[in-house]
XYZ file of N, CA and C in Angstrom:
720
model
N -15.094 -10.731 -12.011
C -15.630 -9.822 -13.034
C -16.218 -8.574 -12.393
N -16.367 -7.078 -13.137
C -17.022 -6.187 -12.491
C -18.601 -6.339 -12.387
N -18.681 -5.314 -11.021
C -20.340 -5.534 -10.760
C -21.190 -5.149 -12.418
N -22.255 -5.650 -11.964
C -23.288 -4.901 -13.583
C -23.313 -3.471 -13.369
N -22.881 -2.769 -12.817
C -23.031 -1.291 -12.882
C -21.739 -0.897 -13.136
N -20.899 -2.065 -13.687
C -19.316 -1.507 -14.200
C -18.250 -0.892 -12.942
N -18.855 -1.429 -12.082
C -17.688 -1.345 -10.539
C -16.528 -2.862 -10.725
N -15.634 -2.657 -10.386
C -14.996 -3.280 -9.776
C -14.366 -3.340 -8.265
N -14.723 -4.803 -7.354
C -14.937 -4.942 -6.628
C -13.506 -5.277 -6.076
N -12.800 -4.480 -4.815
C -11.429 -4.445 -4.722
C -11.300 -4.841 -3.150
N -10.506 -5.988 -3.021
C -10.586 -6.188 -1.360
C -8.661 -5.830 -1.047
N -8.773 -4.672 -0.214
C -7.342 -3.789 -0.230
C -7.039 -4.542 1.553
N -5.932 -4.694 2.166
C -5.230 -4.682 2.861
C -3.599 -4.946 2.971
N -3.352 -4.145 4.190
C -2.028 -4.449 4.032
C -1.192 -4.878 5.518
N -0.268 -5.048 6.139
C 0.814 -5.360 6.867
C 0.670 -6.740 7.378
N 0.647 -7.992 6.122
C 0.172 -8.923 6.803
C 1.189 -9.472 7.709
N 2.501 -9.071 7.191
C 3.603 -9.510 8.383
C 4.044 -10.844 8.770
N 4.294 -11.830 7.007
C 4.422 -13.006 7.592
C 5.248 -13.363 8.090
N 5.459 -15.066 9.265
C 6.897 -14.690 9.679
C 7.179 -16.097 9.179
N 8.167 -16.192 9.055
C 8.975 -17.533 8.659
C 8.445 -18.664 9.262
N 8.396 -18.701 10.762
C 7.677 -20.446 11.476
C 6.588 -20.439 11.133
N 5.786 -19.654 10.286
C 4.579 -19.996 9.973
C 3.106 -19.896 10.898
N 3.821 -19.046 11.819
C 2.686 -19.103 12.388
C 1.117 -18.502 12.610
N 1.281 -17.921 11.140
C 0.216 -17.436 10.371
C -0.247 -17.753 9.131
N -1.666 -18.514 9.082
C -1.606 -18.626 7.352
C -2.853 -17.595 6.886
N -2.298 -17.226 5.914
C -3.595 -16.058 4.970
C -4.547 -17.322 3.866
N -4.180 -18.329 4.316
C -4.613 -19.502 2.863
C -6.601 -19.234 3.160
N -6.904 -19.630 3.907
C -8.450 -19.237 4.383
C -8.768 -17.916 4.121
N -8.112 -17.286 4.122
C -8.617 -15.301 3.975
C -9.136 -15.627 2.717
N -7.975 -15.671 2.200
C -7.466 -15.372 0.462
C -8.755 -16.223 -0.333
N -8.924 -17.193 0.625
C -10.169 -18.077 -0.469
C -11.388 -17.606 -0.211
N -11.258 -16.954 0.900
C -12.914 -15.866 1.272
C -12.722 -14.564 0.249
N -11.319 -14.066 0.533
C -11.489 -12.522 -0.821
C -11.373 -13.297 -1.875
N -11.333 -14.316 -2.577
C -11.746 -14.800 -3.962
C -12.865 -14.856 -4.601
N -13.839 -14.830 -3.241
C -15.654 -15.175 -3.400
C -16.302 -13.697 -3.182
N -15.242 -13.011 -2.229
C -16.190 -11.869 -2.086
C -15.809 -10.405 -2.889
N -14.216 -10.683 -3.480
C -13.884 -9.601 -4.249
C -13.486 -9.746 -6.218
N -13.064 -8.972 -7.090
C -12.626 -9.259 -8.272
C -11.403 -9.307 -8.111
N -10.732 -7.991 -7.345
C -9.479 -8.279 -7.176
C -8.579 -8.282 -5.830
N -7.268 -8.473 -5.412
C -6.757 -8.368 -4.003
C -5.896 -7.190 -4.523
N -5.607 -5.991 -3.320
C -4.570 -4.962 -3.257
C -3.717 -5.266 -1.764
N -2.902 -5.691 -2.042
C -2.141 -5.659 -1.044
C -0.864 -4.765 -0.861
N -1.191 -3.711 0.359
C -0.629 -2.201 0.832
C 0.786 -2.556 1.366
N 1.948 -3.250 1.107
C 2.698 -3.544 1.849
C 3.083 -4.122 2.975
N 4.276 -4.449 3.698
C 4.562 -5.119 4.618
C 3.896 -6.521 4.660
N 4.218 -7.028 3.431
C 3.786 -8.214 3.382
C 4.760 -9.374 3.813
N 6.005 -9.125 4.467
C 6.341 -10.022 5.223
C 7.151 -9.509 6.646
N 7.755 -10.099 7.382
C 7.567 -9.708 8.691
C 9.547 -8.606 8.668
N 10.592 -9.329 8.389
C 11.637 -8.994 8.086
C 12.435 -9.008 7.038
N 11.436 -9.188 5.524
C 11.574 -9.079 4.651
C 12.609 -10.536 4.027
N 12.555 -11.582 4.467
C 12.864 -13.021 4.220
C 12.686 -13.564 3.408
N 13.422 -14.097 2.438
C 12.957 -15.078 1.396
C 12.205 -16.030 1.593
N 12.156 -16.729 2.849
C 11.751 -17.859 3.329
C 9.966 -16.840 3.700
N 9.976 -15.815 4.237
C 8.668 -15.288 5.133
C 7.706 -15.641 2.816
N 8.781 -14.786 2.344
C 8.029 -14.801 1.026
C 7.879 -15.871 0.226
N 8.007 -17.034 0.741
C 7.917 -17.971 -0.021
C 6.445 -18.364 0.855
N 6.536 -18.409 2.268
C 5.353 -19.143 3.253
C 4.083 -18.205 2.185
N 4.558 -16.737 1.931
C 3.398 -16.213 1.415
C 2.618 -16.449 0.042
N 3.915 -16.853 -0.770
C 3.299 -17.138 -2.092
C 3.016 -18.116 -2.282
N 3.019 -19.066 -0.729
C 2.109 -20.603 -1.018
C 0.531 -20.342 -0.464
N 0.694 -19.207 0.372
C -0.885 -19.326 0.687
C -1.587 -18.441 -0.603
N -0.749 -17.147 -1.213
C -1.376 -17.264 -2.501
C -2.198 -17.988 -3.575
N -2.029 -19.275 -3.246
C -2.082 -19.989 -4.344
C -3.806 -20.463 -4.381
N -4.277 -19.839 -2.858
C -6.118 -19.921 -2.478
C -6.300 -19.147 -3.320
N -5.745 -18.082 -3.999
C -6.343 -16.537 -3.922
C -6.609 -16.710 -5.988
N -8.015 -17.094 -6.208
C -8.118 -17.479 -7.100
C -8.814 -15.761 -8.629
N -8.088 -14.813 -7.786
C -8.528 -13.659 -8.357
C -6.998 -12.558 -8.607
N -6.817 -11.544 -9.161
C -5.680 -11.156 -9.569
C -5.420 -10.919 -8.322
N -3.916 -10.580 -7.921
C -3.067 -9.574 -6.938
C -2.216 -8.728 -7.431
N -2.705 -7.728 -6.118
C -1.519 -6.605 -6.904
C -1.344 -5.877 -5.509
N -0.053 -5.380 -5.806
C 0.812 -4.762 -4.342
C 1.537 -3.942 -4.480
N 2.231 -3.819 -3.594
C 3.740 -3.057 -3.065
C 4.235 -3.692 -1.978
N 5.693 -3.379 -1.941
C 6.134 -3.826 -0.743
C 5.775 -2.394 0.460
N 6.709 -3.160 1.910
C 6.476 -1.871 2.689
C 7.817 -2.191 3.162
N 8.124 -1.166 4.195
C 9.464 -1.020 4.858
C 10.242 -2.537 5.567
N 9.108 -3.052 5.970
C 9.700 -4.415 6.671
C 10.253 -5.782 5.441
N 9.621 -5.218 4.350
C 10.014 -5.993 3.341
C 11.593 -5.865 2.138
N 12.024 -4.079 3.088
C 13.501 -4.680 3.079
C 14.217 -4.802 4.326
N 13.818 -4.761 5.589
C 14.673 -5.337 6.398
C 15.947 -6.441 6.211
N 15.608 -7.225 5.645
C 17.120 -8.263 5.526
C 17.888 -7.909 4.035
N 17.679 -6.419 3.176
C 18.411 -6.287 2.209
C 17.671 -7.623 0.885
N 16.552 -8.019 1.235
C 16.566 -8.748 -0.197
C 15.167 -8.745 -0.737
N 14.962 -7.614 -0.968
C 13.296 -6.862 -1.591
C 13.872 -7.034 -3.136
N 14.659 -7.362 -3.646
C 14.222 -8.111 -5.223
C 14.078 -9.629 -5.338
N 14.539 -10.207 -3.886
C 14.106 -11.494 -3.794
C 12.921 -11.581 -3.631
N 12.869 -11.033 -2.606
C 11.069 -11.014 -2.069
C 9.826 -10.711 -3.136
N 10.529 -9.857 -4.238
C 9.454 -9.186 -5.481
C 9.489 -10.687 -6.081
N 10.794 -10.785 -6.916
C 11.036 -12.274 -7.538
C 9.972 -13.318 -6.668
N 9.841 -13.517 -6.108
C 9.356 -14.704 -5.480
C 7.642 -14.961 -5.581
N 7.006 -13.272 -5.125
C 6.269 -13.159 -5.152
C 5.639 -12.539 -6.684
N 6.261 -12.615 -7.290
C 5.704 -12.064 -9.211
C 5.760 -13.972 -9.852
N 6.658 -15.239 -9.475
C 6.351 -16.226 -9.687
C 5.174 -17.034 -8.962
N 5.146 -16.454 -7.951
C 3.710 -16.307 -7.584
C 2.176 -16.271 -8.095
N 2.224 -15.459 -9.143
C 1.203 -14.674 -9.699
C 0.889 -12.848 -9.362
N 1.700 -12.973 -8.365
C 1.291 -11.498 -8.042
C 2.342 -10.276 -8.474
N 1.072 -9.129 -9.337
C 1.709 -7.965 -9.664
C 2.217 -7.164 -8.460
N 3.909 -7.281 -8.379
C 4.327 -5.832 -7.579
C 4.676 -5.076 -8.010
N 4.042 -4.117 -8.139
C 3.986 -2.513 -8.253
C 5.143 -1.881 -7.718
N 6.030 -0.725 -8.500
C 6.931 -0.547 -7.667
C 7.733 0.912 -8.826
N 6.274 1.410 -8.681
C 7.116 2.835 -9.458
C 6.410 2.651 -10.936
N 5.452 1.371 -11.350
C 4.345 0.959 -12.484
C 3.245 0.727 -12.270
N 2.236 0.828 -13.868
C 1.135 0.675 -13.244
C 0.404 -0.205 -13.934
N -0.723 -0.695 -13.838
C -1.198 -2.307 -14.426
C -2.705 -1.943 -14.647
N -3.604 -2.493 -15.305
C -4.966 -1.971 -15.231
C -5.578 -3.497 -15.800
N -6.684 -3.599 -14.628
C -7.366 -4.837 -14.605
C -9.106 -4.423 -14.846
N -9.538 -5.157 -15.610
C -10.750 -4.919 -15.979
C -11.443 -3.038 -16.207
N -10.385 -2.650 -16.708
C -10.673 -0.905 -17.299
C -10.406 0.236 -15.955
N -9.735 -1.007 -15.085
C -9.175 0.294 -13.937
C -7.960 -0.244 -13.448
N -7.330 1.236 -13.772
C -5.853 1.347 -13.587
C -5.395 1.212 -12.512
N -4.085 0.888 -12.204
C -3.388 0.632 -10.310
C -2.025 0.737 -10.519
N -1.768 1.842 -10.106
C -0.592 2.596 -9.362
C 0.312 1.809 -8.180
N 1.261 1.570 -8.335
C 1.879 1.658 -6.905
C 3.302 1.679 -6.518
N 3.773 2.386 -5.543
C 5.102 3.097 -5.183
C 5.114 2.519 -3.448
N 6.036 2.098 -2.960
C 6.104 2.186 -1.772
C 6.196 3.663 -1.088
N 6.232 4.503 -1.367
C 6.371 5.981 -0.851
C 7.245 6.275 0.039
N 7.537 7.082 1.713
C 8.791 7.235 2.190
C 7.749 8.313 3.016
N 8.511 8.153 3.981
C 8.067 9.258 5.075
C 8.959 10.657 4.709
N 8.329 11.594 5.747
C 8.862 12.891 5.829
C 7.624 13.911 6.373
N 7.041 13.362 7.058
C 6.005 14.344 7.424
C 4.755 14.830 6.872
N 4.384 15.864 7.736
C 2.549 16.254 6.975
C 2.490 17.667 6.974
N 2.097 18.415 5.884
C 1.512 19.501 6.077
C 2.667 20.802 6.369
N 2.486 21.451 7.224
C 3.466 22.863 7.155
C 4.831 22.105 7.917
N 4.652 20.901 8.263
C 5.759 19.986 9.253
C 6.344 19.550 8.480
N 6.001 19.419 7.263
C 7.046 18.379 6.512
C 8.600 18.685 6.833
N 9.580 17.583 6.468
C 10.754 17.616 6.756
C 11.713 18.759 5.251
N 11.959 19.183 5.057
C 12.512 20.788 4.148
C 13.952 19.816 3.535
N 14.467 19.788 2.454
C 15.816 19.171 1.965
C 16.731 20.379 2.427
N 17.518 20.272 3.680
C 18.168 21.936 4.288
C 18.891 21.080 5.629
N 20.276 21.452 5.851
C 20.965 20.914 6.665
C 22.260 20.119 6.497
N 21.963 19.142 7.026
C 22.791 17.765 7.109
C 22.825 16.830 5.764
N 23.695 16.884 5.152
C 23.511 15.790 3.948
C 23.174 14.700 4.132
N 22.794 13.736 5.499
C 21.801 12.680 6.203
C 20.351 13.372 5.837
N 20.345 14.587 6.318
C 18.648 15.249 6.017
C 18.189 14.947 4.594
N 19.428 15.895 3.761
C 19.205 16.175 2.317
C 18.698 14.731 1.614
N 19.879 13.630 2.064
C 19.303 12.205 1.298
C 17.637 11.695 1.942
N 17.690 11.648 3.189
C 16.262 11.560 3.737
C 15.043 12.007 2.889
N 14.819 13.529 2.805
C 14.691 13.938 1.919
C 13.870 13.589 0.615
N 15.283 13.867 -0.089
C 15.609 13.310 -1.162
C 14.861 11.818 -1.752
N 15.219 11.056 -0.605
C 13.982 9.512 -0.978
C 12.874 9.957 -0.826
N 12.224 10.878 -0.471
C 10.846 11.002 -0.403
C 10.375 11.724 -1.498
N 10.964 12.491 -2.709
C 10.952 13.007 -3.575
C 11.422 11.926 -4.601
N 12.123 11.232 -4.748
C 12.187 10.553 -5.599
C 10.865 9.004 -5.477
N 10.502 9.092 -4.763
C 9.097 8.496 -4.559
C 7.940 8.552 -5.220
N 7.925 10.260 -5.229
C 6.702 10.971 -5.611
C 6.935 11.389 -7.184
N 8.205 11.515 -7.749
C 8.006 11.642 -8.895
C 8.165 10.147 -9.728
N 8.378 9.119 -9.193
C 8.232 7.911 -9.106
C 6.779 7.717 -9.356
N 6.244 8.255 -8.868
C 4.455 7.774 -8.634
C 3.873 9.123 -9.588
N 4.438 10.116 -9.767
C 3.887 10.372 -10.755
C 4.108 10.034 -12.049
N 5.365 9.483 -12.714
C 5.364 8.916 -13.682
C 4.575 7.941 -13.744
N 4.290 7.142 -13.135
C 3.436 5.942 -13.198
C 2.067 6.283 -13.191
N 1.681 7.058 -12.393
C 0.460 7.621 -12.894
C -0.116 8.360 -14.043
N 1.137 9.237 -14.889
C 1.025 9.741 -16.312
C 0.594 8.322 -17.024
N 1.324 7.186 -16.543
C 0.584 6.151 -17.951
C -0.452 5.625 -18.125
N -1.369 6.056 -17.015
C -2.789 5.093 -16.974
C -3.291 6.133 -18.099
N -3.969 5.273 -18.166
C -5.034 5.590 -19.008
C -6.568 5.494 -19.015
N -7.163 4.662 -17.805
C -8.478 4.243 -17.753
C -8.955 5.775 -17.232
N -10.345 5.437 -17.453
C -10.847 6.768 -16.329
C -11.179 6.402 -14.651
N -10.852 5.495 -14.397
C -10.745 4.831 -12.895
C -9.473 4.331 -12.457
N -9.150 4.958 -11.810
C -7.543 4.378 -10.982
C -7.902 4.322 -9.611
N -6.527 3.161 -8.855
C -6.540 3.292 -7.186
C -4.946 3.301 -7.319
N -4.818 4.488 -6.254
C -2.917 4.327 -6.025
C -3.012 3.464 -4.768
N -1.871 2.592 -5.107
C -1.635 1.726 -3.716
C -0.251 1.987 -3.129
N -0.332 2.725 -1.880
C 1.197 2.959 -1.004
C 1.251 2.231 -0.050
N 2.556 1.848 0.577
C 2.545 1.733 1.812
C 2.502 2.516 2.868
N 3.394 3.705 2.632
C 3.210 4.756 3.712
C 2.214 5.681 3.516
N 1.366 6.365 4.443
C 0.069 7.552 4.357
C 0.535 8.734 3.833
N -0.401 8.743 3.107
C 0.099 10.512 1.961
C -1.126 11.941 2.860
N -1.444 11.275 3.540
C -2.433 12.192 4.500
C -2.463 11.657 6.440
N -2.525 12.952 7.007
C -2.291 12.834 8.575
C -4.290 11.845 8.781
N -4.849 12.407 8.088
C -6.098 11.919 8.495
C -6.048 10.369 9.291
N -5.913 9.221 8.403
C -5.519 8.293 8.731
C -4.192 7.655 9.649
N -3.987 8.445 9.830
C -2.874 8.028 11.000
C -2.991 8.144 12.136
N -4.137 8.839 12.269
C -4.413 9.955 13.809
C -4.428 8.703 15.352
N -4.424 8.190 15.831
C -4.192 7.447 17.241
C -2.945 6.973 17.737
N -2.121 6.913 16.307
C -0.522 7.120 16.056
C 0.326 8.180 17.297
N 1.176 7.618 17.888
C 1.780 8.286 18.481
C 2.350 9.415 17.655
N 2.094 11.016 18.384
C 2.552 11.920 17.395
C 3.759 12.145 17.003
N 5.016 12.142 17.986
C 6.218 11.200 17.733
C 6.473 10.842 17.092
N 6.072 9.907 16.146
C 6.272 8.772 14.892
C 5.702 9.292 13.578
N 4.241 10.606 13.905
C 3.771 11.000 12.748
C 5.035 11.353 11.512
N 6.170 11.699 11.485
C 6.620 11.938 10.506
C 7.448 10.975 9.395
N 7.550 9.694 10.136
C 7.889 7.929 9.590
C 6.630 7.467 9.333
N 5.660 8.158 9.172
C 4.251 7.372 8.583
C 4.226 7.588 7.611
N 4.476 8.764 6.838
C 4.228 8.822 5.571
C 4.738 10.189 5.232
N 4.293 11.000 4.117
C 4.492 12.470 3.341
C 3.385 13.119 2.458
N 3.229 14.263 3.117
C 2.417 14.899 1.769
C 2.185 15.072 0.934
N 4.112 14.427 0.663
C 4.462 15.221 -0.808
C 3.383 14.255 -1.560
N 3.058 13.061 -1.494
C 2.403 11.929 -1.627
C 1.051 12.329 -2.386
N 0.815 13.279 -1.171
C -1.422 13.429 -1.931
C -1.323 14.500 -2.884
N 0.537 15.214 -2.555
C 0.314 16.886 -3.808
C 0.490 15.951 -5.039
N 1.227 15.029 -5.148
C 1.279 14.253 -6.497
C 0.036 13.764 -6.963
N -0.420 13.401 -6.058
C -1.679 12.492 -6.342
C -2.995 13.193 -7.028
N -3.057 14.391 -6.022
C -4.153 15.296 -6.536
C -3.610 16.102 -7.908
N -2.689 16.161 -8.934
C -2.505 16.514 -9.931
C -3.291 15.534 -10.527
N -4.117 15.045 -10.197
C -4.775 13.574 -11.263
C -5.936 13.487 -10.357
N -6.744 12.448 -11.253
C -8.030 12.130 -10.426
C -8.346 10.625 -10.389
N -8.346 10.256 -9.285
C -8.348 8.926 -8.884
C -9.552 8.069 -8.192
N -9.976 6.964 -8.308
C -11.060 6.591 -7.915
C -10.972 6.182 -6.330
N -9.857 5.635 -5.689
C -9.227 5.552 -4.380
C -7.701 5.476 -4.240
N -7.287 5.856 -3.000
C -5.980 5.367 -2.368
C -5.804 4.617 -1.359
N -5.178 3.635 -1.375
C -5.078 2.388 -0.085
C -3.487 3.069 0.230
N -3.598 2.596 1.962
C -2.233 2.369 2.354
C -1.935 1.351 3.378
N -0.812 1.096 4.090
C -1.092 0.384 5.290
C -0.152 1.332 6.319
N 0.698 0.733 7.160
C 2.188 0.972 7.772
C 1.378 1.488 9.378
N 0.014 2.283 8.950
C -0.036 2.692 10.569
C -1.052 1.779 10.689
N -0.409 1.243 12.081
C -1.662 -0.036 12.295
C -2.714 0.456 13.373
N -2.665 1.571 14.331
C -3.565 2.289 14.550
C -4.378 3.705 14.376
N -4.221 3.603 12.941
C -4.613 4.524 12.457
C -6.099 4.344 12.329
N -6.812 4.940 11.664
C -8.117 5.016 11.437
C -8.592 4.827 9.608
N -9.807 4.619 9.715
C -10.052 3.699 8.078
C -9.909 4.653 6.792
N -10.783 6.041 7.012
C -10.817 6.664 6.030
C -10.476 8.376 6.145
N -9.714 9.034 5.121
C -9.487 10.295 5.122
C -9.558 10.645 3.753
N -9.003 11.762 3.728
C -9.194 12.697 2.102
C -7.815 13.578 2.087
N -7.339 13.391 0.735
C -6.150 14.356 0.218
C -7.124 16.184 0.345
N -5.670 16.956 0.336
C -6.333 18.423 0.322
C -7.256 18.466 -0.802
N -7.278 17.643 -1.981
C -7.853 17.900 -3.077
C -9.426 16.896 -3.320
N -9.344 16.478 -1.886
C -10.702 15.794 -1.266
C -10.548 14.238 -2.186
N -9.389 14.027 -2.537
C -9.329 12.092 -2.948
C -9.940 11.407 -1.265
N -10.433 10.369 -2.180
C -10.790 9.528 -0.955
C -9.342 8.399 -0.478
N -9.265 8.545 0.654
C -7.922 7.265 1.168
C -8.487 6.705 2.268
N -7.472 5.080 1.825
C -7.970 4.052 2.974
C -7.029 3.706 3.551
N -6.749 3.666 4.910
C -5.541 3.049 5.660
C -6.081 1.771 5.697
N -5.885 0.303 4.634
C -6.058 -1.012 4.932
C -5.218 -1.521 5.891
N -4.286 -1.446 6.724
C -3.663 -1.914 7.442
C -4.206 -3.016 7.950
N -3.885 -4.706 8.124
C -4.904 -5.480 8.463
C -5.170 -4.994 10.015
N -4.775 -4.752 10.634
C -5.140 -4.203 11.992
C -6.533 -3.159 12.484
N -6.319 -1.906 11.003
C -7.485 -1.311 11.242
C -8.707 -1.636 10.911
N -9.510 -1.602 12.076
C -11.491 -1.589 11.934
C -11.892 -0.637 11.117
N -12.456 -1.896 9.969
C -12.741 -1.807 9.082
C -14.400 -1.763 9.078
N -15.461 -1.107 8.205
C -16.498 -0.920 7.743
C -17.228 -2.771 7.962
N -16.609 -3.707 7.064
C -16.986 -4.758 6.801
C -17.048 -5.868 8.347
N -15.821 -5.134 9.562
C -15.370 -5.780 10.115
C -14.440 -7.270 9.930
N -13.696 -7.241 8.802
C -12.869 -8.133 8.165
C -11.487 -7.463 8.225
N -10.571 -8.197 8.222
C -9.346 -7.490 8.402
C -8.776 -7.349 6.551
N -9.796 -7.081 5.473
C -9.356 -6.355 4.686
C -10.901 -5.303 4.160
N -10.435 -4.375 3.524
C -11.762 -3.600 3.167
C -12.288 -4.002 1.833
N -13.208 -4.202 1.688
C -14.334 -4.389 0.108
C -14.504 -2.588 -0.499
N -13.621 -2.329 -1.200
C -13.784 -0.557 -2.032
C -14.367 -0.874 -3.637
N -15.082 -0.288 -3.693
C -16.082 -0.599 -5.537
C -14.666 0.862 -5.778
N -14.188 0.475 -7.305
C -13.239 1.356 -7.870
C -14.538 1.541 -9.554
């Protein structure tokens, strides 16, 4: 339930990366964010090569997690070509995946798009060239107007967008610079800041850093379970 001051209490992480032998269970987490949050956001890359089998190990340790879920996938979750298995599996589960819709739990709304790289800032990657470029591109724009439709339907006066890839360089920064342009896109926070939002979670850079701001000063969280976090827990506690 929300706090008495009408917060809702959101425990966001993402790349949990399961792998098939099991040699990770989230079943203990999930029953600690049940006690300590209202709801779970999980930022993508929720399994390791995107496996039916990785998503099944996951939607059994789900079954601790005695509070809503809600997600996106991330890039590793189509590695083997079967990210409507992996959704399927995990929506019989109990858990909302987000994926271009948006859902609103206790009077706050949640967004979520897996998003697409292409760069940051005056770097971004330009649709100009190679028809490999143009489609490149191209997915990263159809992302963002993806996520803005979904964001036209909320309706609460509190939303969190949940991506996998970073819509701001802030959070990415220890990232080899090299790679900065497969982390995420700008085009991401210009969508975002047409609206006003209570937070943004992401994951994908796992040494990135916890918190940054869109040009339009939104607050964003790289949950990545990897990054040091405020709480020191490998997910973050955000009041929405």
């Amino acid at each position: 339930m929300s706090e008495g001051n009408g917060t809702l209490k959101v425990a966001a992480m993402g790349d949990l990366h399961v792998r098939e032998d099991g040699s990770a269970s989230f079943r203990e987490l999930f029953g600690e964010i049940s006690r300590e949050a209202d709801v779970l956001v999980l930022a993508g890359d929720l399994t390791d090569l995107g496996k039916p089998k990785e998503a099944e190990l996951l939607a059994q340790d789900l079954k601790a997690c005695s509070i809503p879920v809600i997600g996106v996938l991330g890039n590793h979750d189509y590695e083997c070509g079967c990210p409507d298995e992996v959704t399927r599996i995990l929506r019989e589960a109990g858990m909302k995946v987000l994926d271009g819709q948006a859902t609103e739990v206790d009077g706050v709304g949640f967004v979520g798009v897996k998003g697409f790289a292409g760069g940051f800032g005056r770097r971004m990657l330009g649709s100009f060239g190679e028809p490999a470029m143009k489609q490149f591109v191209g997915e990263t724009m159809n992302e963002t107007m993806r996520l803005e439709n979904a964001m036209r339907t909320v309706r609460s006066k509190r939303s969190m967008v949940i991506l996998h890839y970073a819509p701001v360089v802030d959070t990415i920064e220890s990232e080899p610079l090299e790679i900065y342009p497969f982390l995420g896109s700008s085009r991401l926070a210009e969508t975002i800041d047409r609206f006003q939002v209570s937070a943004i979670v992401h994951g994908h850079a796992h040494r990135g850093r916890f918190e940054g701001r869109t040009p339009g000063g939104q607050r964003v969280y790289n949950v990545a379970r990897h990054i040091e976090k405020p709480n020191g827990k490998p997910y973050a506690i955000l009041e929405v």
